Short mmCIF file of C-alpha atoms and ligand atoms in Angstrom, two decimals:
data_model
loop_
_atom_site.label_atom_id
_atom_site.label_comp_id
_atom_site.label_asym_id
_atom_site.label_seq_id
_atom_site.Cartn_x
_atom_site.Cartn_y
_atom_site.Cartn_z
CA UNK E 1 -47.79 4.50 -70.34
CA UNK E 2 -48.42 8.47 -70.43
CA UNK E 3 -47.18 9.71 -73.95
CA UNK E 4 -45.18 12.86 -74.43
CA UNK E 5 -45.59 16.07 -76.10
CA UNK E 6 -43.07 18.43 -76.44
CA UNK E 7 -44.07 22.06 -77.57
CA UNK E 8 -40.94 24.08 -78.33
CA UNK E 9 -41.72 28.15 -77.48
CA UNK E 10 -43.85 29.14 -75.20
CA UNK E 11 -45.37 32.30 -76.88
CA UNK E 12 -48.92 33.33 -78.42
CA UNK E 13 -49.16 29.91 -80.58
CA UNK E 14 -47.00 27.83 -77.86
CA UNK E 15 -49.15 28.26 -74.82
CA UNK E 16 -52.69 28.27 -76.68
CA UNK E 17 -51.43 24.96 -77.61
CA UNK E 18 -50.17 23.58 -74.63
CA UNK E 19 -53.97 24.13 -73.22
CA UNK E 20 -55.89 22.96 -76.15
CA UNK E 21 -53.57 19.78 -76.15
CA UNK E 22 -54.13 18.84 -72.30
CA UNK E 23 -57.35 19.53 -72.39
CA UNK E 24 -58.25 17.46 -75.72
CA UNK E 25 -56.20 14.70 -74.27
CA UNK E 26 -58.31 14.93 -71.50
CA UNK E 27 -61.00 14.90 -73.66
CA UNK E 28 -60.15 11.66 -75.27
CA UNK E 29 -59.39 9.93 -72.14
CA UNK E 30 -55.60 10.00 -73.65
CA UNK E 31 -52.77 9.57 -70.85
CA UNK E 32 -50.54 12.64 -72.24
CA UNK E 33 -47.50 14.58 -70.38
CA UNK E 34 -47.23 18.21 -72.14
CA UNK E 35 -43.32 19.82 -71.82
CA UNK E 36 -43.78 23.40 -72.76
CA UNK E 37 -40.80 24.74 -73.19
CA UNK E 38 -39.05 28.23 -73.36
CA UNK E 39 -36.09 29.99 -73.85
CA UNK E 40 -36.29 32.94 -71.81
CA UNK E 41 -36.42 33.30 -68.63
CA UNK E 42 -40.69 33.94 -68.62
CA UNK E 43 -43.01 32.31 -71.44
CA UNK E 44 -45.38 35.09 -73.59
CA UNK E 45 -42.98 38.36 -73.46
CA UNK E 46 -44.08 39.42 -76.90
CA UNK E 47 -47.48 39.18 -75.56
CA UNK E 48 -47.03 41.79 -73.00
CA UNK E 49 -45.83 44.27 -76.05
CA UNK E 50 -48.78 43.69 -78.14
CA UNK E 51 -51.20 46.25 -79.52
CA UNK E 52 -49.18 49.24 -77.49
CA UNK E 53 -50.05 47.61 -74.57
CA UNK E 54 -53.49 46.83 -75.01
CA UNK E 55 -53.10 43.14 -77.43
CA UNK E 56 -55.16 43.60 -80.55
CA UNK E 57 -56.07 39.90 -79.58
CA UNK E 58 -57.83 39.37 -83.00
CA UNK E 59 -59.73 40.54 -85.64
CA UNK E 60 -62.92 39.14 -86.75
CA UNK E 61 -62.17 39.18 -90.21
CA UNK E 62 -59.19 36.83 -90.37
CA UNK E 63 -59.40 35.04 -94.14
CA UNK E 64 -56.26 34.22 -96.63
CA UNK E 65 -56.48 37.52 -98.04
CA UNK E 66 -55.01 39.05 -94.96
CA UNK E 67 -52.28 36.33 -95.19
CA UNK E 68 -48.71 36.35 -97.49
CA UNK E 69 -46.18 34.18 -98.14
CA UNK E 70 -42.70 35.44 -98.43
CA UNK E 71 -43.48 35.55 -102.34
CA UNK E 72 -46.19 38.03 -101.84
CA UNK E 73 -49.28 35.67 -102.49
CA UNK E 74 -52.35 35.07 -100.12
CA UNK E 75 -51.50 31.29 -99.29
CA UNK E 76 -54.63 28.84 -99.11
CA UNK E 77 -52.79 26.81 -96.56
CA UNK E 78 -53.98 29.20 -94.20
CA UNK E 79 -57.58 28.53 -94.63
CA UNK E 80 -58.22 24.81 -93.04
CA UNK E 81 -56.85 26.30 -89.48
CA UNK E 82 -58.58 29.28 -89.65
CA UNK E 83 -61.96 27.73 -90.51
CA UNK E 84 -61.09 24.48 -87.84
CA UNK E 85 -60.70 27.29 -85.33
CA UNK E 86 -62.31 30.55 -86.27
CA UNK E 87 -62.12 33.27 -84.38
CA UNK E 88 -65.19 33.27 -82.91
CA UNK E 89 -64.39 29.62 -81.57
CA UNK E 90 -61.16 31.36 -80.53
CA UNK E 91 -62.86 34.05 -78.41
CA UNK E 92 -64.80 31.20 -76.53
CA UNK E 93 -61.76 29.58 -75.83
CA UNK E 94 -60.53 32.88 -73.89
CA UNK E 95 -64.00 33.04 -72.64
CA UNK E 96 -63.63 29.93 -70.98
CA UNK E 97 -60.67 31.02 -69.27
CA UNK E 98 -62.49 34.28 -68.16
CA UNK E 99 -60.98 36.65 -70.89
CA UNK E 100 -64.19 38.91 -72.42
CA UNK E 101 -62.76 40.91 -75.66
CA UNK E 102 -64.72 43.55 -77.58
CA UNK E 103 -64.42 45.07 -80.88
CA UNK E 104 -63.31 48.30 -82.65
CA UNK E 105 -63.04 49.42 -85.87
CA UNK E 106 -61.86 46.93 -88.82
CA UNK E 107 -62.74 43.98 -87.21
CA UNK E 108 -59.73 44.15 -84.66
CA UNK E 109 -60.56 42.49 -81.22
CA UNK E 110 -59.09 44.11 -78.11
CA UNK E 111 -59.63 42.15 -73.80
CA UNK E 112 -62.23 44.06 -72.37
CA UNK E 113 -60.03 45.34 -69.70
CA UNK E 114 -57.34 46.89 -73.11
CA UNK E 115 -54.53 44.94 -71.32
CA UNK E 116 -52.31 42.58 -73.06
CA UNK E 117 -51.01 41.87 -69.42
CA UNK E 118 -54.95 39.84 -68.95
CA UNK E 119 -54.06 38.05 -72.40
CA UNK E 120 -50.84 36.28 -70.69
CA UNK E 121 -52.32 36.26 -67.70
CA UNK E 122 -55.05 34.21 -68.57
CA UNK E 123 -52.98 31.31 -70.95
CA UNK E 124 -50.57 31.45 -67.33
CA UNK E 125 -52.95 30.71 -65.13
CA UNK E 126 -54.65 28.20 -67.09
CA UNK E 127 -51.22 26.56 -67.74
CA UNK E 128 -50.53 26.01 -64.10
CA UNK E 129 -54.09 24.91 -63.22
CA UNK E 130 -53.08 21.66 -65.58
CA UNK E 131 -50.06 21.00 -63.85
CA UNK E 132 -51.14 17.33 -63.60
CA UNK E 133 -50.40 17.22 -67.68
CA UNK E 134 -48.61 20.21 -68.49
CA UNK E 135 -45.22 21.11 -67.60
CA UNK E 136 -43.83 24.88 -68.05
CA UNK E 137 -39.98 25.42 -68.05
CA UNK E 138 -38.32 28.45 -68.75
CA UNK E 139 -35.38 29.41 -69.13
CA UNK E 140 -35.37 26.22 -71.16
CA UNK E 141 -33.51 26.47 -74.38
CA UNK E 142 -34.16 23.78 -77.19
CA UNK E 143 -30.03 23.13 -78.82
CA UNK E 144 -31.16 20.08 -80.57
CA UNK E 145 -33.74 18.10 -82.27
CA UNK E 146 -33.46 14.77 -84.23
CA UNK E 147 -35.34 11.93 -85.14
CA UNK E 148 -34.91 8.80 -83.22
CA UNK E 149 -35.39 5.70 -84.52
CA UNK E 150 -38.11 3.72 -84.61
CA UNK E 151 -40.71 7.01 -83.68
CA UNK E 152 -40.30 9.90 -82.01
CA UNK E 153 -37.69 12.59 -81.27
CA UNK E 154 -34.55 13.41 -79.31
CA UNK E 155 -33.98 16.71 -77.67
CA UNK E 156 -31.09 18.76 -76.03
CA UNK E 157 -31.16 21.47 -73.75
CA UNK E 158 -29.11 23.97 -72.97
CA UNK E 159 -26.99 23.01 -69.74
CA UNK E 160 -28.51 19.49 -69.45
CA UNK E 161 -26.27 16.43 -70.36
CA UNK E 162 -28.78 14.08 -70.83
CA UNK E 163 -31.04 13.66 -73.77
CA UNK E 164 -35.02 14.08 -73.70
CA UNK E 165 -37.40 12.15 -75.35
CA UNK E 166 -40.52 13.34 -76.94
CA UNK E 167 -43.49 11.10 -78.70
CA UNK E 168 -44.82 14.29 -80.48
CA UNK E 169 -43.14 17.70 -80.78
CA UNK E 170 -44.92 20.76 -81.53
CA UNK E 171 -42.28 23.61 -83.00
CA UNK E 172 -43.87 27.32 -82.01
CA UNK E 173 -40.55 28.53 -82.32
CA UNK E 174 -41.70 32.58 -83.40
CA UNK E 175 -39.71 34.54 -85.81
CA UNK E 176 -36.91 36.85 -86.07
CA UNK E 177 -39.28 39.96 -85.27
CA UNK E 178 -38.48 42.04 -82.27
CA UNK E 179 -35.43 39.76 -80.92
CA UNK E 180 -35.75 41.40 -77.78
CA UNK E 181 -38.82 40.20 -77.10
CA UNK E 182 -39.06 36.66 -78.22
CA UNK E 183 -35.44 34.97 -78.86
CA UNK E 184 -36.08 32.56 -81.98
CA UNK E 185 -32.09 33.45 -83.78
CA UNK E 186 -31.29 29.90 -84.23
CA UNK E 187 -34.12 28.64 -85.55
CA UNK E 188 -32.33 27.86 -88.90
CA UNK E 189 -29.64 25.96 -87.01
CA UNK E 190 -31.82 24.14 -85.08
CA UNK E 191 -34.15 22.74 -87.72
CA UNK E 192 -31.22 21.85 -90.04
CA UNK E 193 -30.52 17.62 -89.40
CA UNK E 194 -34.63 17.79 -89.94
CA UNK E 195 -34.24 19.13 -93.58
CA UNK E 196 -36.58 21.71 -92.90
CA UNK E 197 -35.92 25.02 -94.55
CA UNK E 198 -37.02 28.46 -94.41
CA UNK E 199 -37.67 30.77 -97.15
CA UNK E 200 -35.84 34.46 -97.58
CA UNK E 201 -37.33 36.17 -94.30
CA UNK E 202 -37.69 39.93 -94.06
CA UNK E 203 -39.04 42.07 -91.39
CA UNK E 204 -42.32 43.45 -91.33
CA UNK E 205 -44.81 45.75 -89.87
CA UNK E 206 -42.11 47.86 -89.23
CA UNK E 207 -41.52 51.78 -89.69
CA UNK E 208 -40.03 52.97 -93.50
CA UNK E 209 -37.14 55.47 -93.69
CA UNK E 210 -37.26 58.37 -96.01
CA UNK E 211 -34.59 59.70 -97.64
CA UNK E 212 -35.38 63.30 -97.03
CA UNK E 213 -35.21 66.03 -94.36
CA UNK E 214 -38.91 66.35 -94.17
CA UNK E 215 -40.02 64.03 -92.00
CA UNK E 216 -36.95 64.68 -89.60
CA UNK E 217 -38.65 68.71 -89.93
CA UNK E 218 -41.87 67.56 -88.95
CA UNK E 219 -41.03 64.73 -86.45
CA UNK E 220 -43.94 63.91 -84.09
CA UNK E 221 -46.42 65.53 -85.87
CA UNK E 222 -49.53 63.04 -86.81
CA UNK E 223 -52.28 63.28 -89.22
CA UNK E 224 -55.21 61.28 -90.43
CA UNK E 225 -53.93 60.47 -94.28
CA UNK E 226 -54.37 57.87 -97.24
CA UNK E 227 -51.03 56.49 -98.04
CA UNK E 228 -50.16 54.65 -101.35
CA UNK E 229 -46.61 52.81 -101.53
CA UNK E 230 -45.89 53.55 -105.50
CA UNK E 231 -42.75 52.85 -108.15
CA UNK E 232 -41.37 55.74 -110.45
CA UNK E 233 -43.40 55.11 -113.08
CA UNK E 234 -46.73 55.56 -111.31
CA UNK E 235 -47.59 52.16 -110.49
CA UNK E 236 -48.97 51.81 -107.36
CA UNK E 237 -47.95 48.98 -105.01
CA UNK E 238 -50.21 48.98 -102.45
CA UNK E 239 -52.47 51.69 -100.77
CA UNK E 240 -53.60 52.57 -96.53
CA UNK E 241 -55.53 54.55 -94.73
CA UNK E 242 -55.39 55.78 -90.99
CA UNK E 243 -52.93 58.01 -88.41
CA UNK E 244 -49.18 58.56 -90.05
CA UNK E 245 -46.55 59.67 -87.95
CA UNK E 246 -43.46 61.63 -88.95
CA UNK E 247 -40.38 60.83 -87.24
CA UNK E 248 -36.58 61.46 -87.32
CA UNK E 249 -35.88 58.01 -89.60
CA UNK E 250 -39.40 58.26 -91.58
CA UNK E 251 -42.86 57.41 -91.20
CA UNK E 252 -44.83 55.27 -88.95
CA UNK E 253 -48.03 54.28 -87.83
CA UNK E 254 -50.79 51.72 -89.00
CA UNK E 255 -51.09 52.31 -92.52
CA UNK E 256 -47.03 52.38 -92.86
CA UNK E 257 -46.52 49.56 -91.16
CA UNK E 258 -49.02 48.12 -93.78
CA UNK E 259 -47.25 48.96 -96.48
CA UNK E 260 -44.01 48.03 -95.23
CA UNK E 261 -43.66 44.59 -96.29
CA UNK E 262 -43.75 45.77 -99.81
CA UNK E 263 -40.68 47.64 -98.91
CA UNK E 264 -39.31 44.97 -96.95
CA UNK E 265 -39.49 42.80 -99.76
CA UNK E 266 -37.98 45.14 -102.40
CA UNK E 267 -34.82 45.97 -100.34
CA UNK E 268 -34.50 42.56 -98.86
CA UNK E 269 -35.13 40.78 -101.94
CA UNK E 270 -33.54 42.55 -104.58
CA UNK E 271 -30.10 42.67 -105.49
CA UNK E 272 -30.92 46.33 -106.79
CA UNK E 273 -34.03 47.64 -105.08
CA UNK E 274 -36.32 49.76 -107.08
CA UNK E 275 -36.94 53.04 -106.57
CA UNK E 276 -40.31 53.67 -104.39
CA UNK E 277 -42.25 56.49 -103.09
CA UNK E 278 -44.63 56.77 -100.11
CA UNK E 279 -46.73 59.67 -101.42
CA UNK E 280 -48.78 61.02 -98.86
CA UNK E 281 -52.69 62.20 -98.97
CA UNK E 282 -52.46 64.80 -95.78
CA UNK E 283 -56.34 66.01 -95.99
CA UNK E 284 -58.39 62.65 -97.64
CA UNK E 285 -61.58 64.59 -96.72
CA UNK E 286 -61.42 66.86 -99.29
CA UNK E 287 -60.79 66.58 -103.29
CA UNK E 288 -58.30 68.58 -105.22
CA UNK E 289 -60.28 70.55 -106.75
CA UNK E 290 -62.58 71.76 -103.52
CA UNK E 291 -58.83 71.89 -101.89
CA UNK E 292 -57.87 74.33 -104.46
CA UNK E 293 -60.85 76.53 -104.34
CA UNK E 294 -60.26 76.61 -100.67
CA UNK E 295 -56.54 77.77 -101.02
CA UNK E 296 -57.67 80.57 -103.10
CA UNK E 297 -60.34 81.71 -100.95
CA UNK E 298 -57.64 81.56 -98.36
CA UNK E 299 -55.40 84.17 -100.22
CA UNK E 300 -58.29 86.96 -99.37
CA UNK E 301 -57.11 86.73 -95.83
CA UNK E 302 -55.54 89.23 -94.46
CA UNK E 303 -52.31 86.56 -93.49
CA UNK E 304 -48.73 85.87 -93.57
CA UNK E 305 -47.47 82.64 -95.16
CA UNK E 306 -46.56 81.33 -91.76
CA UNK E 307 -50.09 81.17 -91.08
CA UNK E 308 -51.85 80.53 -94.56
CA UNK E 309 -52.43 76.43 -93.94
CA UNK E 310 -53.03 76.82 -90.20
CA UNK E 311 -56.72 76.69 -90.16
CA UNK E 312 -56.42 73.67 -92.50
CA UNK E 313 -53.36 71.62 -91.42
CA UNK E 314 -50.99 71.44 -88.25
CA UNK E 315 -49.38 74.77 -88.27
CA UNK E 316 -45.81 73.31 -88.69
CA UNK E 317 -46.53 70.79 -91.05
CA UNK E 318 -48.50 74.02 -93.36
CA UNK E 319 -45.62 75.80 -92.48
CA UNK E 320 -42.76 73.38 -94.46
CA UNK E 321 -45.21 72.78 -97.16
CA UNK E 322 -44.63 76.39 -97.99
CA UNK E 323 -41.09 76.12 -97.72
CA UNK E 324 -41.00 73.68 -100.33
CA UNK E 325 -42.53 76.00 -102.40
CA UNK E 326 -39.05 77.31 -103.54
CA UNK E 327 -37.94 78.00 -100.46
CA UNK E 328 -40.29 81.05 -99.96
CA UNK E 329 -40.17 83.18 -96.85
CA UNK E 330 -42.64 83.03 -94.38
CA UNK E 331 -42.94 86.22 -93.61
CA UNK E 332 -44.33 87.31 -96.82
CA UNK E 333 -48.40 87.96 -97.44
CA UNK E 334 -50.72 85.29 -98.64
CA UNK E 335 -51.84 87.72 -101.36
CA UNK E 336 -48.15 86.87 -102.67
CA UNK E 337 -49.37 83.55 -104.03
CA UNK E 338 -49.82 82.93 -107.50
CA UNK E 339 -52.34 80.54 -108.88
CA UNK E 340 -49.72 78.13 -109.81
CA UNK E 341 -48.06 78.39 -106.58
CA UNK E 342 -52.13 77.26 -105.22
CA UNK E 343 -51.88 74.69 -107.91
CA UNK E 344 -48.50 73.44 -106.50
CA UNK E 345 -49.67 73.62 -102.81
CA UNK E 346 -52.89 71.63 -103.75
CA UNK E 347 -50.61 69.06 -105.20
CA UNK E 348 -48.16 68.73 -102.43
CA UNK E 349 -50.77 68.38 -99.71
CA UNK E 350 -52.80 65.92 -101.56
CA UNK E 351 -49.84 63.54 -102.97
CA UNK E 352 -46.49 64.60 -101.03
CA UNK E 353 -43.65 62.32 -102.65
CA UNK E 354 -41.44 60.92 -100.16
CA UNK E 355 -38.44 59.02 -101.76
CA UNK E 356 -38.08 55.44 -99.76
CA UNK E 357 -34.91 53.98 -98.55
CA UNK E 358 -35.63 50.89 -96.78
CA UNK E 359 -37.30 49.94 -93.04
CA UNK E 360 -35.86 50.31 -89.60
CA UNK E 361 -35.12 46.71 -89.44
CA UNK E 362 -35.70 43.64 -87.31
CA UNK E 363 -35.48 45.50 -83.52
CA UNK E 364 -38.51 47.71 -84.39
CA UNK E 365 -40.42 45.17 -86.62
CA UNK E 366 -43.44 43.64 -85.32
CA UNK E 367 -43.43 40.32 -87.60
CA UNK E 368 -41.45 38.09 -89.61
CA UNK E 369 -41.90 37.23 -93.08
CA UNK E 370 -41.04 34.37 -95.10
CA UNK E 371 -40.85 31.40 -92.40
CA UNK E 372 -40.39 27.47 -92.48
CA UNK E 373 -41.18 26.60 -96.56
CA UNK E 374 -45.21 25.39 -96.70
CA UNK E 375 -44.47 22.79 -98.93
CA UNK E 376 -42.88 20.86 -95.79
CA UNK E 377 -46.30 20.97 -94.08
CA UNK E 378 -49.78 19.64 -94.57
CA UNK E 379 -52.08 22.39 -94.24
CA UNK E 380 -54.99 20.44 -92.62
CA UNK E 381 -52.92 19.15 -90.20
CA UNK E 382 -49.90 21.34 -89.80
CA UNK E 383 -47.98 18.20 -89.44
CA UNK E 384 -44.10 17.68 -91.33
CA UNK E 385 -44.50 15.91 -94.32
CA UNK E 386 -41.49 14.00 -93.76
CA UNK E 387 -41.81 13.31 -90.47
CA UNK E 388 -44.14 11.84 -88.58
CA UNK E 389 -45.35 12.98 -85.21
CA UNK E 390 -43.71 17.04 -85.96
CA UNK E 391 -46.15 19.45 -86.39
CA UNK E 392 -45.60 23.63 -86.37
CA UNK E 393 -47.53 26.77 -85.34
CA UNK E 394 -47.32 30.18 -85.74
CA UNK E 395 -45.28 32.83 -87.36
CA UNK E 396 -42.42 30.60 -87.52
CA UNK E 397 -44.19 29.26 -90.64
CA UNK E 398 -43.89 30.96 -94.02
CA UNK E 399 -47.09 33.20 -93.14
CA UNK E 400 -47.27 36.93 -92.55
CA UNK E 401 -50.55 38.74 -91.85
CA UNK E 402 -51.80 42.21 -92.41
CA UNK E 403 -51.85 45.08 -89.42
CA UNK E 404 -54.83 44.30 -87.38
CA UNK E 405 -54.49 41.50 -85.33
CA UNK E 406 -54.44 39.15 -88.26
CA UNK E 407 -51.08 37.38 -86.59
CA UNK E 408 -52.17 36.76 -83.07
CA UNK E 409 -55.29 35.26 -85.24
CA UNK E 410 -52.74 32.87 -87.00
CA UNK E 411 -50.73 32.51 -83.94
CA UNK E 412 -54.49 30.85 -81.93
CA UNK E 413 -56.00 29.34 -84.58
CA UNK E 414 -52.40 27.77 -86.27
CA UNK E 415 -51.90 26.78 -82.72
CA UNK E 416 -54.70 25.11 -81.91
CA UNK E 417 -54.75 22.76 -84.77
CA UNK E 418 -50.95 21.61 -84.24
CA UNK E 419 -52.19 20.46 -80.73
CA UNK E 420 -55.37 19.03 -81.81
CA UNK E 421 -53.55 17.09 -85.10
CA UNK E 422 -50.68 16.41 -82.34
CA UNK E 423 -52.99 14.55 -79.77
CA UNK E 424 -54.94 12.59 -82.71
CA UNK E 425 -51.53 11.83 -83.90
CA UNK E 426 -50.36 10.07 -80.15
CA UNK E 427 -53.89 9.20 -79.63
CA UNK E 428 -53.30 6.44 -83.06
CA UNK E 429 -49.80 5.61 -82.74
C1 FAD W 1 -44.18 45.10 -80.54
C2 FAD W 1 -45.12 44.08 -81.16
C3 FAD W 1 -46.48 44.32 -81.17
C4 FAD W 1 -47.36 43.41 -81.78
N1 FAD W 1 -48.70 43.66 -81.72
C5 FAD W 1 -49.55 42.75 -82.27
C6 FAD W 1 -50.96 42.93 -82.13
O1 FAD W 1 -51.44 43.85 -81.43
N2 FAD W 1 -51.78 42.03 -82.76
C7 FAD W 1 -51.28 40.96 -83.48
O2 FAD W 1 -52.06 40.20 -84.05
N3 FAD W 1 -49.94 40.74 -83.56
C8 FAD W 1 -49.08 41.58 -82.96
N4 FAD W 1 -47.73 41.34 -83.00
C9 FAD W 1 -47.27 40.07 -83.65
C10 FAD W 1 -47.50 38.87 -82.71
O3 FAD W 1 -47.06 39.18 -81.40
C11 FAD W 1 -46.76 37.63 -83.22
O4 FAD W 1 -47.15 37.36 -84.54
C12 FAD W 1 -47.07 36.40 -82.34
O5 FAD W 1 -46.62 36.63 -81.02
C13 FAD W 1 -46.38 35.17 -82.90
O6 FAD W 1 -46.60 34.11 -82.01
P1 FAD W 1 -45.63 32.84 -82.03
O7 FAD W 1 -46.07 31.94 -80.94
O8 FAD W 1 -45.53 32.29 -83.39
O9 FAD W 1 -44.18 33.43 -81.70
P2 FAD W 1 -43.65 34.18 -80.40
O10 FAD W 1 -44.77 34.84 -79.69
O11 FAD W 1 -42.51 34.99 -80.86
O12 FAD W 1 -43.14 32.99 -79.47
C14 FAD W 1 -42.04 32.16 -79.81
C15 FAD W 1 -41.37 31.75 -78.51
O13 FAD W 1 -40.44 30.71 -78.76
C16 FAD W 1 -39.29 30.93 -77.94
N5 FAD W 1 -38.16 30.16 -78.51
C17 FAD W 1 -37.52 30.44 -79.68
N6 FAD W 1 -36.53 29.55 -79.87
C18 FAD W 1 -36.56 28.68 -78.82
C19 FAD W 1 -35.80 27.52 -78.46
N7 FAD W 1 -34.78 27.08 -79.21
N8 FAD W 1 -36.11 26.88 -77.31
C20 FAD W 1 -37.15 27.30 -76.54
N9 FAD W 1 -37.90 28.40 -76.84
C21 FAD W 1 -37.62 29.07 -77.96
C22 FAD W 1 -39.13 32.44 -78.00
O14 FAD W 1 -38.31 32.95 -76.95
C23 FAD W 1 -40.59 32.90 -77.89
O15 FAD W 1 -41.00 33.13 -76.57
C24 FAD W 1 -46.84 42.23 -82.39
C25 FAD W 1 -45.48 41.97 -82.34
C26 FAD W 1 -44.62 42.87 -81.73
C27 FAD W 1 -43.14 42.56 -81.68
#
């Protein structure tokens, strides 16, 4: 008799594992039926938003230290799937359903054709090629999940009376990230009569608000900075590099949403935040000290103050610098400029102080984290401790990983090895 497998969520981790399970089974000569199953109305939406469009697939350099728990420590558990399925093993695997990827800087992987569309695409097609084994449905909303006795599980779905069986069930369930996208809100619910808890979850990757008019002044203005995430007393939290963008709420881009799961975590964890600053390198190219000597050749120049950082900075951004220089007027002559106003200048354009006041919150935030407690889960396996045959993938787990590509990583490689420890699992009971 043909054993089932039921993967619940049929997004980055879900699908990859749907294949990789049919075509292990087939592999071992194991008679398996695969129900992939999803609540929307169309598996792999978040897909489609990935990477602005383009799916940073990847990045080559996936190891633990681009991983945290919701604690804030690089978890070893990721380390047995990443190494079982690396992801150079991973890129094969889209190779051999006709994906080619290349690489840009940092390691991050990108489809050759820079369309997330060719990502989905690709898992889709290969999905309904194993029709024999593998069944898609969608809309198909797991409402419960329970044990049965003497093996195996019982499921419900939404708007079906009857009960479904499942040998072996694979949760890919996502997180609370981008709701819009990918619609995992009762994952707590569901996983309850299975005893499996989650830890304090907190978005992430998300944009940071500022509580100031600057960045409201400067809104869509960019700039190439270094960005370090510090507490009042000078300690510095964490530190980026890359394109910052001002906007009405705050800051954005890469190296904020870097940073932002430091916030994250202070807001959402704390019963009293603590006071943090983004402070803000706006010309990393040049040292304070060759900055100031260029500032005070700059006061030679026959210019007003509107147009004293213009050759140096974007013109409106140069422009509210100067303002902040107690509120002087524009209109007045460079020459005006004492050397402690230079001195002041200097400072403000190579550590601007922003005061922090939280993130923009789940809608906008690309990842969850905190997730399903790792204690609950072997790590070589991904299987339940306490139950046999359960197994999970993906950011549903307690695992959060750096900008980069680092979480589609986790989401193919975490994947995979649920639906290869899933198939061993049928393939000996
Ligand atoms: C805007 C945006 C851009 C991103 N860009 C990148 C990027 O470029 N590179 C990168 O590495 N990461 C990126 N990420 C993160 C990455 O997309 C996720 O980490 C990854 O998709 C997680 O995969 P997953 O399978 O665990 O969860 P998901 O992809 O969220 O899939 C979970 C699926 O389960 C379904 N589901 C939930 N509950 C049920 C239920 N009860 N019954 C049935 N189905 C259910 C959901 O609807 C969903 O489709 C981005 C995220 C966002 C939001």
């Amino acid at each position: 008799m043909s054993k089932e497998l039921t993967i619940i969520g049929a997004g980055a981790s879900g699908m990859i594992a749907a294949v990789q399970a049919a075509e292990y089974a087939a592999e071992l000569h194991l008679k398996l039926h695969i129900n992939l199953l999803e609540k929307l109305p169309r598996p792999g939406k978040k897909l489609l938003a990935t990477g602005n469009g383009r799916c940073n697939i990847a990045n080559a350099g996936a190891a633990r230290e681009h991983y945290y728990n919701a604690a804030g420590q690089n978890p070893a558990f990721v380390q047995p799937a990443l190494q079982k399925f690396t992801q150079k093993n991973n890129l094969a695997f889209f190779r051999s359903m006709g994906l080619l990827t290349k690489e840009e800087e940092n390691g991050k992987l990108y489809p050759m054709g820079d369309q997330a569309v060719a990502v989905l695409d690709c898992l889709r097609l290969r999905i309904e090629r194993l029709d024999a084994a593998l069944s898609l449905l969608a809309p198909a909303e797991v409402q419960e999940l329970r044990p049965r006795r003497p093996g195996g599980f019982a499921l419900k779905l939404a708007g079906e009376q009857a009960e479904r069986r499942a040998d072996a069930v694979i949760l890919a369930l996502g997180g609370l990230a981008s709701p819009q996208l990918s619609n995992s809100q009762g994952f707590a619910r569901l996983l309850q009569p299975l005893g499996l808890k989650a830890t304090r979850l907190y978005p992430a990757l998300t944009q940071v608000k500022i509580a100031s008019s600057l960045p409201k002044a400067l809104q869509g203005i960019k700039f190439n900075g270094r960005v370090r995430l510090c507490q009042p007393d000078g300690v510095c939290l964490g530190a980026a590099e890359g394109e910052v963008l001002f906007a009405a709420y705050g800051l954005s881009g890469p190296p904020i949403l870097q940073l932002s799961r430091l916030v994250s975590h202070n807001f959402y964890e704390q019963v009293q935040p603590r006071p943090q600053t983004m402070e803000l390198d706006l010309l990393p190219s040049m040292s304070a000290g060759e900055l100031l000597a260029e500032l005070q050749e700059h006061c030679r120049l026959p210019l007003l103050l509107e147009d004293f950082l213009t050759g140096i900075l974007n013109k409106r951004l140069g422009q509210q610098l100067i303002k902040l220089l107690d509120g002087r007027s524009l209109a007045m002559p460079a020459a005006s400029l004492s050397n402690t106003d230079l001195q002041r200048l200097a400072g403000l354009i190579k550590a601007l102080q922003l005061p922090v006041s939280g993130v923009t919150g789940w809608e906008r935030a690309q990842v969850m984290a905190g997730g399903l407690a790792l204690k609950d889960f072997d790590s070589q396996t991904l299987a339940a401790r306490r139950w046999p045959g359960l197994f999970a993938a993906g950011e549903l787990l307690d695992i959060c990983g750096d900008c980069g590509g680092y979480n589609l990583s986790w989401a193919w490689s975490s994947g995979r090895l649920a639906a290869k420890s899933a198939v061993e699992y049928l393939l000996n009971s």
